[in-house]
Coordinates of C-alpha atoms in Angstrom, one line a residue:
M6 CA 2.5 21.5 0.7
K7 CA -0.1 19.7 2.8
T8 CA 1.4 18.3 6.0
K9 CA -0.3 16.7 9.1
A10 CA 1.0 15.1 12.2
F11 CA -0.7 12.0 13.7
I12 CA -0.3 11.7 17.5
L13 CA -0.4 8.0 18.6
R14 CA -2.0 7.6 22.0
I15 CA -4.0 5.0 23.9
N16 CA -6.7 5.1 26.6
D17 CA -4.3 5.5 29.5
S18 CA -4.1 8.5 31.8
R19 CA -0.3 8.9 31.1
S20 CA -0.7 8.5 27.4
I21 CA -3.5 11.1 27.3
E22 CA -1.5 13.5 29.4
Y23 CA 1.6 13.1 27.3
A24 CA -0.2 13.3 24.0
K25 CA -1.8 16.7 25.1
H26 CA 1.8 18.0 25.5
T27 CA 2.5 16.7 22.0
A28 CA -0.6 18.4 20.6
D29 CA 0.3 21.7 22.3
S30 CA 3.8 21.6 20.8
C31 CA 2.3 21.1 17.3
D32 CA 0.0 24.1 17.9
K33 CA 3.0 26.2 19.1
V34 CA 4.9 25.6 15.8
G35 CA 1.8 25.9 13.6
L36 CA 1.5 22.3 12.6
D37 CA -1.8 20.6 11.7
W38 CA -2.4 17.5 13.8
E39 CA -4.9 14.9 14.9
Y40 CA -4.9 12.1 17.5
F41 CA -4.8 8.5 16.4
Q42 CA -6.3 6.1 18.9
G43 CA -3.9 3.2 19.2
F44 CA -4.7 -0.4 19.9
Q45 CA -4.7 -1.9 23.3
N46 CA -6.2 -4.8 25.4
M47 CA -6.0 -7.2 22.4
H48 CA -3.7 -9.9 21.2
A49 CA -1.2 -8.7 18.6
Q50 CA -2.7 -10.5 15.7
Y51 CA -6.0 -8.7 16.2
A52 CA -4.2 -5.3 16.3
W53 CA -2.5 -6.1 13.0
G54 CA -5.9 -7.2 11.6
K55 CA -7.3 -3.8 12.3
T56 CA -4.6 -1.9 10.3
G57 CA -6.5 -2.1 7.1
I58 CA -3.4 -3.6 5.4
H59 CA -3.8 -7.0 3.7
I60 CA -1.2 -9.1 5.6
T61 CA -0.5 -12.8 4.8
K62 CA 2.9 -13.2 6.4
S63 CA 4.6 -12.5 9.7
E64 CA 8.4 -12.2 9.6
G65 CA 8.7 -14.5 6.6
Q66 CA 6.1 -17.1 7.7
E67 CA 2.8 -17.6 6.1
R68 CA 0.0 -16.5 8.5
Q69 CA -3.7 -15.8 8.4
F70 CA -4.5 -12.6 10.4
P71 CA -8.0 -12.4 11.8
S72 CA -10.7 -10.1 10.4
P73 CA -11.3 -6.9 12.4
D74 CA -14.9 -8.2 13.0
A75 CA -13.5 -11.2 14.9
I76 CA -11.8 -9.3 17.7
P77 CA -12.7 -10.7 21.1
P78 CA -13.7 -8.6 24.1
H79 CA -11.2 -6.6 26.1
V80 CA -8.2 -8.6 27.3
D81 CA -6.2 -7.6 30.4
N82 CA -2.7 -8.6 31.6
L83 CA -1.3 -9.3 28.2
P84 CA 2.4 -10.1 27.8
V85 CA 4.6 -7.0 27.1
G86 CA 5.3 -8.4 23.6
H87 CA 1.7 -8.1 22.6
I88 CA 1.5 -4.6 24.0
A89 CA 4.5 -3.6 22.0
E90 CA 3.1 -5.2 18.9
C91 CA -0.2 -3.2 19.4
C92 CA 1.9 -0.1 19.3
S93 CA 3.7 -1.2 16.1
A94 CA 0.3 -1.9 14.5
G95 CA -0.7 1.6 15.4
H96 CA 2.3 3.0 13.5
A97 CA 1.4 0.8 10.4
S98 CA -2.2 2.0 10.6
I99 CA -1.0 5.6 10.5
W100 CA 1.1 4.8 7.4
K101 CA -2.0 3.4 5.8
K102 CA -3.9 6.5 6.7
I103 CA -1.2 8.7 5.2
A104 CA -0.9 6.5 2.1
D105 CA -4.7 6.7 1.5
S106 CA -4.8 10.5 2.0
D107 CA -4.0 13.5 -0.2
L108 CA -1.2 14.6 2.2
D109 CA 2.2 15.5 0.8
I110 CA 3.9 14.8 4.2
G111 CA 2.7 12.8 7.1
I112 CA 4.4 13.0 10.5
V113 CA 4.1 10.2 13.1
L114 CA 4.5 11.3 16.7
E115 CA 4.3 8.9 19.6
H116 CA 2.7 10.4 22.7
D117 CA 6.1 11.3 24.2
A118 CA 7.2 13.5 21.2
L119 CA 7.5 17.3 21.3
M120 CA 7.7 19.4 18.1
L121 CA 10.2 22.2 18.5
H122 CA 10.0 23.6 14.9
N123 CA 7.8 23.2 12.0
I124 CA 9.3 21.2 9.1
D125 CA 8.1 23.4 6.3
T126 CA 11.6 24.9 6.1
M127 CA 13.0 21.6 4.6
T128 CA 12.2 19.1 2.0
I129 CA 11.3 15.6 3.2
P130 CA 12.9 13.2 0.7
D131 CA 10.9 10.6 -1.1
K132 CA 11.4 6.9 -0.4
R133 CA 13.1 7.7 3.0
I134 CA 11.9 7.6 6.6
C135 CA 13.0 11.0 8.0
V136 CA 13.8 10.8 11.7
L137 CA 13.0 14.1 13.5
G138 CA 15.0 13.9 16.7
Y139 CA 16.4 12.2 19.8
K140 CA 15.2 11.0 23.2
M141 CA 15.9 12.9 26.4
T142 CA 14.7 13.2 29.9
D143 CA 15.1 17.0 30.1
P144 CA 14.0 18.9 26.9
S145 CA 15.5 22.1 28.2
R146 CA 19.0 20.8 27.6
Y147 CA 18.6 21.3 23.8
N148 CA 18.6 24.9 22.7
H149 CA 16.4 24.5 19.7
E150 CA 16.0 28.3 19.2
N151 CA 19.8 28.7 18.9
A152 CA 20.0 25.6 16.6
G153 CA 17.2 26.9 14.4
P154 CA 14.7 25.0 12.2
P155 CA 15.6 22.1 9.9
I156 CA 17.0 23.0 6.5
N157 CA 18.1 19.6 5.1
T158 CA 18.6 15.9 5.9
L159 CA 21.6 13.8 6.7
P160 CA 21.9 10.0 5.9
L161 CA 21.4 7.7 8.8
D162 CA 21.9 3.9 9.3
G163 CA 20.0 3.5 12.5
H164 CA 18.1 5.4 15.2
E165 CA 16.9 4.5 18.7
G166 CA 13.2 4.6 18.5
A167 CA 10.1 5.6 16.5
H168 CA 9.0 8.6 18.6
A169 CA 9.0 11.2 15.8
Y170 CA 9.5 10.8 12.1
A171 CA 8.1 12.1 8.8
M172 CA 7.5 10.7 5.4
T173 CA 6.0 11.6 2.0
G174 CA 2.7 10.0 0.8
N175 CA 4.8 7.9 -1.6
T176 CA 7.0 6.6 1.2
A177 CA 3.9 5.7 3.2
R178 CA 2.5 3.8 0.2
L179 CA 5.9 2.0 -0.2
L180 CA 5.8 0.9 3.5
V181 CA 2.3 -0.4 3.2
K182 CA 3.2 -2.2 0.0
E183 CA 6.2 -3.8 1.7
I184 CA 4.0 -5.2 4.4
E185 CA 1.5 -6.5 1.8
V186 CA 4.3 -8.3 -0.1
F187 CA 6.7 -9.4 2.6
G188 CA 4.4 -9.4 5.7
R189 CA 4.7 -8.0 9.1
L190 CA 8.5 -7.4 9.6
G191 CA 8.5 -7.1 13.4
C192 CA 8.2 -4.5 16.1
V193 CA 8.5 -1.0 14.7
D194 CA 11.6 0.1 16.6
N195 CA 13.6 -3.0 15.6
A196 CA 12.3 -3.6 12.1
Y197 CA 12.4 0.0 10.9
F198 CA 14.9 2.0 13.1
I199 CA 17.4 0.2 15.2
R200 CA 20.9 -0.3 13.6
Q201 CA 21.7 -3.8 12.5
Q202 CA 18.2 -4.9 13.2
R203 CA 16.3 -3.0 10.5
K204 CA 14.4 -5.3 8.0
T205 CA 12.7 -2.7 5.9
Q206 CA 14.2 -1.8 2.5
V207 CA 13.3 1.9 3.1
P208 CA 16.4 3.9 4.1
L209 CA 16.6 6.4 7.0
C210 CA 17.6 10.0 7.1
I211 CA 17.5 12.6 9.9
A212 CA 16.4 16.2 9.8
N213 CA 19.1 18.8 10.4
P214 CA 18.9 20.8 12.7
T215 CA 16.6 18.8 15.0
P216 CA 12.9 19.8 14.9
A217 CA 11.5 17.3 17.5
I218 CA 12.5 15.3 20.5
G219 CA 11.1 12.3 22.5
W220 CA 10.5 13.5 26.1
L221 CA 11.2 10.4 28.2
R222 CA 9.0 9.8 31.2
E223 CA 7.3 6.7 32.6
S224 CA 6.7 4.3 29.7
T225 CA 3.2 2.9 29.1
I226 CA 4.8 -0.3 27.8
W227 CA 8.1 -1.0 29.4
G228 CA 7.8 0.7 32.8
K229 CA 11.1 2.6 32.3
S230 CA 11.9 4.2 29.0
A231 CA 15.2 3.3 27.2
Q232 CA 17.5 6.3 27.2
V233 CA 20.0 5.1 24.6
N234 CA 20.7 7.4 21.7
Y235 CA 23.2 6.9 18.8
N236 CA 25.8 9.6 18.1
F237 CA 24.2 13.0 17.8
I238 CA 24.4 15.0 14.6
P239 CA 26.8 18.0 14.9
S240 CA 24.0 20.7 15.1
F241 CA 22.4 18.9 18.0
Q242 CA 25.6 18.2 19.8
E243 CA 26.6 21.8 19.6
N244 CA 23.3 22.9 21.2
Y245 CA 22.9 20.2 23.8
K246 CA 24.1 21.1 27.2

């Protein structure tokens, strides 16, 4: 089984520092990884134009996205919405990278994620986005050693955030095809994860027990990270103090 994690970071001192912690956590659990340089200092449409995905619509509206060759020079002081969209385009670019590879499993990790266990002890289901864990400000509160590595998945109807998730190569191809057919669905958190806001047709599941977390610190987008989680799965709740 060929598995690799892609760590999404940008050229920002906090992002680089956080992503190094993410990479170290992958090394600790024996997980192959590489950095993916995300998009920044550009308007959202240009970021989506760089994904390598043929996009003709945005949230149901016909739209012409620019060629990657037409990207203007560095732009500062962009509205937060454009910065968030650049992040979302980074996720989609990683899906495309997984889809075009020979990987069996691709893992997407934002720069605040920490891997606590390898996921080679479980089967990532096809045609599902598999969430790997929750967000917290103090990683030491979860006793991952006592909880143990993941052994299966549980169904899920929503999750707060895209900080750590896995998918098969087939699922990545399904997500890319969905964008090609229906267009850009929206920001990654809302369109793919948050309950009652999801627009993708690809269902969610969650790894059990929890193999990763999002370690909340200062956000590179919002200033202060959102600390909301949905109800914990039993194995996490029992080992979270």
